[in-house]
GROMACS .gro file of C-alpha atoms in nm:
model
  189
    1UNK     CA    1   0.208  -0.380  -1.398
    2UNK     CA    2   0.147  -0.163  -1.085
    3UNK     CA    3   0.331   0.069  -0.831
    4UNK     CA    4   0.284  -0.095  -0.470
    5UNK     CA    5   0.400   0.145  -0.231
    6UNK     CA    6   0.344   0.063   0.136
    7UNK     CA    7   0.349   0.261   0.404
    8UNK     CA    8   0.419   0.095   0.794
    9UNK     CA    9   0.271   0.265   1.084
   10UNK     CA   10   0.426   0.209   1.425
   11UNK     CA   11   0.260   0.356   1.651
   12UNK     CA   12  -0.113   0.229   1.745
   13UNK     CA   13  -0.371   0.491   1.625
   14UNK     CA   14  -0.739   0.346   1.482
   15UNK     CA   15  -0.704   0.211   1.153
   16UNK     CA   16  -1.042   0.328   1.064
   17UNK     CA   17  -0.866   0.675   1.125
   18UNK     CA   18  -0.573   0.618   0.860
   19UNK     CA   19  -0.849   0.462   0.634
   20UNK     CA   20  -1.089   0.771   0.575
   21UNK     CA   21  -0.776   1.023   0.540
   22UNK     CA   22  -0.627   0.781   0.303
   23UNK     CA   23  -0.932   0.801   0.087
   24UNK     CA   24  -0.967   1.197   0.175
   25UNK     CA   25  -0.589   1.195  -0.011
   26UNK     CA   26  -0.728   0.977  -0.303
   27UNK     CA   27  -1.031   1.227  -0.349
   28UNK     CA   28  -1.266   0.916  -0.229
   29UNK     CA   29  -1.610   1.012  -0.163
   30UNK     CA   30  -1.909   0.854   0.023
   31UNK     CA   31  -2.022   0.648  -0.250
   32UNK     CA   32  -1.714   0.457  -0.256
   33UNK     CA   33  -1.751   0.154  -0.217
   34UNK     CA   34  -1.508  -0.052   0.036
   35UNK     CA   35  -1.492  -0.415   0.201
   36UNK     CA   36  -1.350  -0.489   0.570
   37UNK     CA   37  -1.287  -0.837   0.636
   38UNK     CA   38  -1.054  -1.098   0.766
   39UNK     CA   39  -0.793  -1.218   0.525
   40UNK     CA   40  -0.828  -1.594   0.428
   41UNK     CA   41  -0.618  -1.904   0.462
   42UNK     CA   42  -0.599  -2.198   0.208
   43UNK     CA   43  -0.654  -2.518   0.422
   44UNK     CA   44  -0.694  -2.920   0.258
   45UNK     CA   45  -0.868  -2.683  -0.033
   46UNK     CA   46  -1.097  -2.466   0.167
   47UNK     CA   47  -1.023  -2.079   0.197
   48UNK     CA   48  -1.180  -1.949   0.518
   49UNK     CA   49  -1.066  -1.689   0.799
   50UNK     CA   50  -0.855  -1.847   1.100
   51UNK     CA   51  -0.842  -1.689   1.477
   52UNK     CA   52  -0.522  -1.458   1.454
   53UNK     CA   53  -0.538  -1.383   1.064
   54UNK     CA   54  -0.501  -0.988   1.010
   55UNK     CA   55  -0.753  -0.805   0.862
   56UNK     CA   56  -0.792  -0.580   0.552
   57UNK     CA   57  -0.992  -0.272   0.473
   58UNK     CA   58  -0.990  -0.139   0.152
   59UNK     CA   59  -1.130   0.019  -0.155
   60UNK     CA   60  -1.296  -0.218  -0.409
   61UNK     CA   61  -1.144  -0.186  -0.742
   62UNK     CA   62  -1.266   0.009  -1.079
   63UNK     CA   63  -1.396   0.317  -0.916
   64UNK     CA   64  -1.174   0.559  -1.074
   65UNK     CA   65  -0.957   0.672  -0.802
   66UNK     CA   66  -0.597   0.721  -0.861
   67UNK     CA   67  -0.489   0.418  -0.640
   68UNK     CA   68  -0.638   0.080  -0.504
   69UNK     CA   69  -0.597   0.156  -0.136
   70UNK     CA   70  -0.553  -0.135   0.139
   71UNK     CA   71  -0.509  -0.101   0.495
   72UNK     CA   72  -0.405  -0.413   0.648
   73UNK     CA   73  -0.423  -0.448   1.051
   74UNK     CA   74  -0.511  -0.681   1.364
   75UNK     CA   75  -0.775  -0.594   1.618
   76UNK     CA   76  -0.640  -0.443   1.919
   77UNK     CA   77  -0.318  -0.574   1.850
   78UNK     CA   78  -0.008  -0.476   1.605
   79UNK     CA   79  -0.056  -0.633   1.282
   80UNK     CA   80   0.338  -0.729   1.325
   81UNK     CA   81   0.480  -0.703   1.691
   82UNK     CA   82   0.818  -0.800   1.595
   83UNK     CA   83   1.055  -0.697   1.279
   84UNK     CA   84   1.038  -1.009   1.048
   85UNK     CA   85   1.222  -1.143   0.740
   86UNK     CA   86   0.870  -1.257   0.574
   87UNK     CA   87   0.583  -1.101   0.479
   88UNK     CA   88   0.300  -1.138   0.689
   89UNK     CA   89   0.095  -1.396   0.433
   90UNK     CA   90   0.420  -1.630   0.427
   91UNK     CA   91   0.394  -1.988   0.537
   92UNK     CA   92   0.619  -2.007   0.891
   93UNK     CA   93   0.985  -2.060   0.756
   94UNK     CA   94   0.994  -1.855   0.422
   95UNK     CA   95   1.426  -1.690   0.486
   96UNK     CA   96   1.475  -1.371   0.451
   97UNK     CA   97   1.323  -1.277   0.087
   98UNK     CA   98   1.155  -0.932   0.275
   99UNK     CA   99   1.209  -0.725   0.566
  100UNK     CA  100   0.881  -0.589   0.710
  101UNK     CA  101   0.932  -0.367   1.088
  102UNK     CA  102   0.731  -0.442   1.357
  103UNK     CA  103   0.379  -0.210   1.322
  104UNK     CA  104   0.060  -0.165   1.412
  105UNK     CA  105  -0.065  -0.102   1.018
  106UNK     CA  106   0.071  -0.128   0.678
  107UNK     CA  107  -0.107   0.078   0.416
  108UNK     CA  108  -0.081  -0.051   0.010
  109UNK     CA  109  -0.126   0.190  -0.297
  110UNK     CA  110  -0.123   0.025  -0.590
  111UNK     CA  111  -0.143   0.242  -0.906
  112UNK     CA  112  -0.053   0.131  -1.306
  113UNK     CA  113   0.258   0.209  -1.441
  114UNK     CA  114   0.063   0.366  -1.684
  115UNK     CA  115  -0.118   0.663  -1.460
  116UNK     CA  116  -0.100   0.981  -1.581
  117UNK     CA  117  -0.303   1.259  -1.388
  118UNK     CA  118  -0.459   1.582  -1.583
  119UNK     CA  119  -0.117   1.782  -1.443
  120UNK     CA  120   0.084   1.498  -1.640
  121UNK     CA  121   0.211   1.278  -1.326
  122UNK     CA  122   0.283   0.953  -1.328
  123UNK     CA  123   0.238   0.635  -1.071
  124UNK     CA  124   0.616   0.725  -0.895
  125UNK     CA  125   0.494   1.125  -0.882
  126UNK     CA  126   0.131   1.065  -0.767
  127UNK     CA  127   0.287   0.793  -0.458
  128UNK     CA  128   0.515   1.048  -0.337
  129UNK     CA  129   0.282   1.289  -0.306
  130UNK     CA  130   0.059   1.043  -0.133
  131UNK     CA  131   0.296   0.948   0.097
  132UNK     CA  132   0.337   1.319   0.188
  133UNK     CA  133   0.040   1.359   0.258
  134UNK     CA  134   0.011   1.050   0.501
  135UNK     CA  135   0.318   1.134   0.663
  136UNK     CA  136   0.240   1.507   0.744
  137UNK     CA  137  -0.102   1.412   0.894
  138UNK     CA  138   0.035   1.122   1.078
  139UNK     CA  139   0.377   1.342   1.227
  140UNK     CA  140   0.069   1.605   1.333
  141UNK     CA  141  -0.052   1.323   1.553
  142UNK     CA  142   0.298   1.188   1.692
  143UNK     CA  143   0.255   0.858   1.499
  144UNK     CA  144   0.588   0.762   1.356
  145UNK     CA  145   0.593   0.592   1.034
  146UNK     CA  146   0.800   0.445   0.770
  147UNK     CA  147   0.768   0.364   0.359
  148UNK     CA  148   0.889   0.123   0.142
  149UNK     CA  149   1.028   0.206  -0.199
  150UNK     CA  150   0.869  -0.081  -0.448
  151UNK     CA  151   1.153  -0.007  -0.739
  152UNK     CA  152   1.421  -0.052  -0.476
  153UNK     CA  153   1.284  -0.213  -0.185
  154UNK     CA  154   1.426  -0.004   0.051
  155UNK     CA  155   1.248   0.092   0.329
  156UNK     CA  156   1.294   0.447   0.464
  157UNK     CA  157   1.176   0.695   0.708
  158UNK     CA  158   1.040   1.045   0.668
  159UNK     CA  159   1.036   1.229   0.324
  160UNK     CA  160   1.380   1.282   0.165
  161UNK     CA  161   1.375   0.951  -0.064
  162UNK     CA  162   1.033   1.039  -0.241
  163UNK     CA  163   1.234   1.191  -0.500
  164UNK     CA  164   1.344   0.843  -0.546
  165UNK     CA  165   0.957   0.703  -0.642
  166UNK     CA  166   0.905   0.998  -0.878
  167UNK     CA  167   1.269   0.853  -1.102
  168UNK     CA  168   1.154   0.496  -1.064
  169UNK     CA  169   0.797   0.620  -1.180
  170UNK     CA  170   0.949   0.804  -1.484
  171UNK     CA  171   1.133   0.516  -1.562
  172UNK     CA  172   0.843   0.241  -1.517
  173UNK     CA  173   0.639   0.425  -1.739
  174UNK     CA  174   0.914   0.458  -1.981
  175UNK     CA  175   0.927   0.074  -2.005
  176UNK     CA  176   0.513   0.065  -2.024
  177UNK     CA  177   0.532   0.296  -2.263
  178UNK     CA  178   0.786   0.180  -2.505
  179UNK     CA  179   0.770  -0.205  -2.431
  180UNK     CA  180   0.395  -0.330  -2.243
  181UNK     CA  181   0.185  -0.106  -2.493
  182UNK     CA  182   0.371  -0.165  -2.840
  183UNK     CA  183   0.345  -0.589  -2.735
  184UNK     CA  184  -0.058  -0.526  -2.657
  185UNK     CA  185  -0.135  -0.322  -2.959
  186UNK     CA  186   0.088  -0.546  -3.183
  187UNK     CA  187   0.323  -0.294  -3.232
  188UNK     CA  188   0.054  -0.026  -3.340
  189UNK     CA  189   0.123   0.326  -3.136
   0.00000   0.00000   0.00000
C-alpha cells in the first residue's frame, strides 16, 4: 500500500517548472530517469493517446527516491477548467465519488506505507514536508495551490492540516507494520 498525496495548482505556471523543483525536493539528480507522454485511452481493445487527453510527466519507478513523482497537465490549457465530481480518467457520468478543483496541474507522490527515512520518518512525515516545500516555492511565485489529504480525502489549502498526514502516516505504518508484514512473512517478525 502507498501514500498518494496530490497537490492542485491553480494558477498557470510551466509544468516543466513544478517538475524539476519537485525532483530538486525528492533529491532527484540528472541521471534520473523520467517519461513525458500523453495518457492513453482503452478503445474496442486498443490503448492509444486521443486529441484532448492530459498529459503526464514523471519519474520512472525503482530509482530510490523517496516518492514516485507525477505531474499531470494539458498543453496550454488547464488540465481541469472547471471543479468536477470525477476524476479526470473517469468515463463521462461517474456521480460524485471525488471532488477535484478546477487547475492548471495536479502533482502525485506516492510513497509505501512502509518508508522510513535515516531521521526515522515515515510516508505521512516525509509528504508533509514535501508539500511544504512545494507550497513555499510556489506562494514565492504567487501561484495559489491546494492539497489533498489521501487518509481523509479532504482537500485543503495552505499548511495547517499537514499535521494531519504525519497522524495518518503514523497510523498507516502502524497497520503495515503489525498486519501487511506479519501476513507476508507468515507471521515471522
Amino acid at each position: 500500500m502507498t501514500l498518494d498525496t496530490t497537490v492542485y495548482v491553480l494558477d498557470r505556471i510551466p509544468h516543466r517548472d513544478v517538475f524539476v523543483k519537485c525532483n530538486q525536493i525528492l533529491g532527484a539528480t540528472e541521471a534520473t530517469l523520467s517519461h513525458d507522454e500523453q495518457l492513453r485511452t482503452w478503445r474496442r481493445g486498443v490503448c492509444k493517446p486521443e486529441p484532448g487527453n492530459a498529459w503526464h510527466i514523471g519519474n520512472d519507478i525503482n530509482q530510490g527516491l523517496c516518492a514516485l513523482l507525477d505531474v499531470y497537465y494539458r498543453p496550454d490549457m488547464p488540465l481541469r477548467a472547471a471543479d468536477n465530481g470525477c476524476e479526470w480518467y473517469c468515463d463521462p457520468g461517474c456521480g460524485d465519488e471525488h471532488s477535484n478543483p478546477a487547475c492548471w496541474l495536479e502533482v502525485s507522490f506516492d510513497t509505501t506505507y512502509g518508508y522510513r527515512d535515516e531521521q526515522g520518518r515515515g510516508c505521512g512525515d516525509l509528504h508533509a514536508s514535501i508539500v511544504a516545500d512545494l507550497g513555499r516555492w510556489l506562494d514565492e511565485r504567487g501561484v495559489r495551490w491546494l492539497w489533498q489529504n489521501e487518509f481523509t480525502g479532504e482537500i485543503h489549502s495552505g499548511y495547517e492540516r499537514l499535521i494531519d498526514l504525519c497522524t495518518g502516516g503514523f497510523e498507516a505504518t502502524a497497520w503495515f507494520q503489525t498486519t501487511v508484514l506479519p501476513a507476508i512473512n507468515g507471521g515471522r517478525s
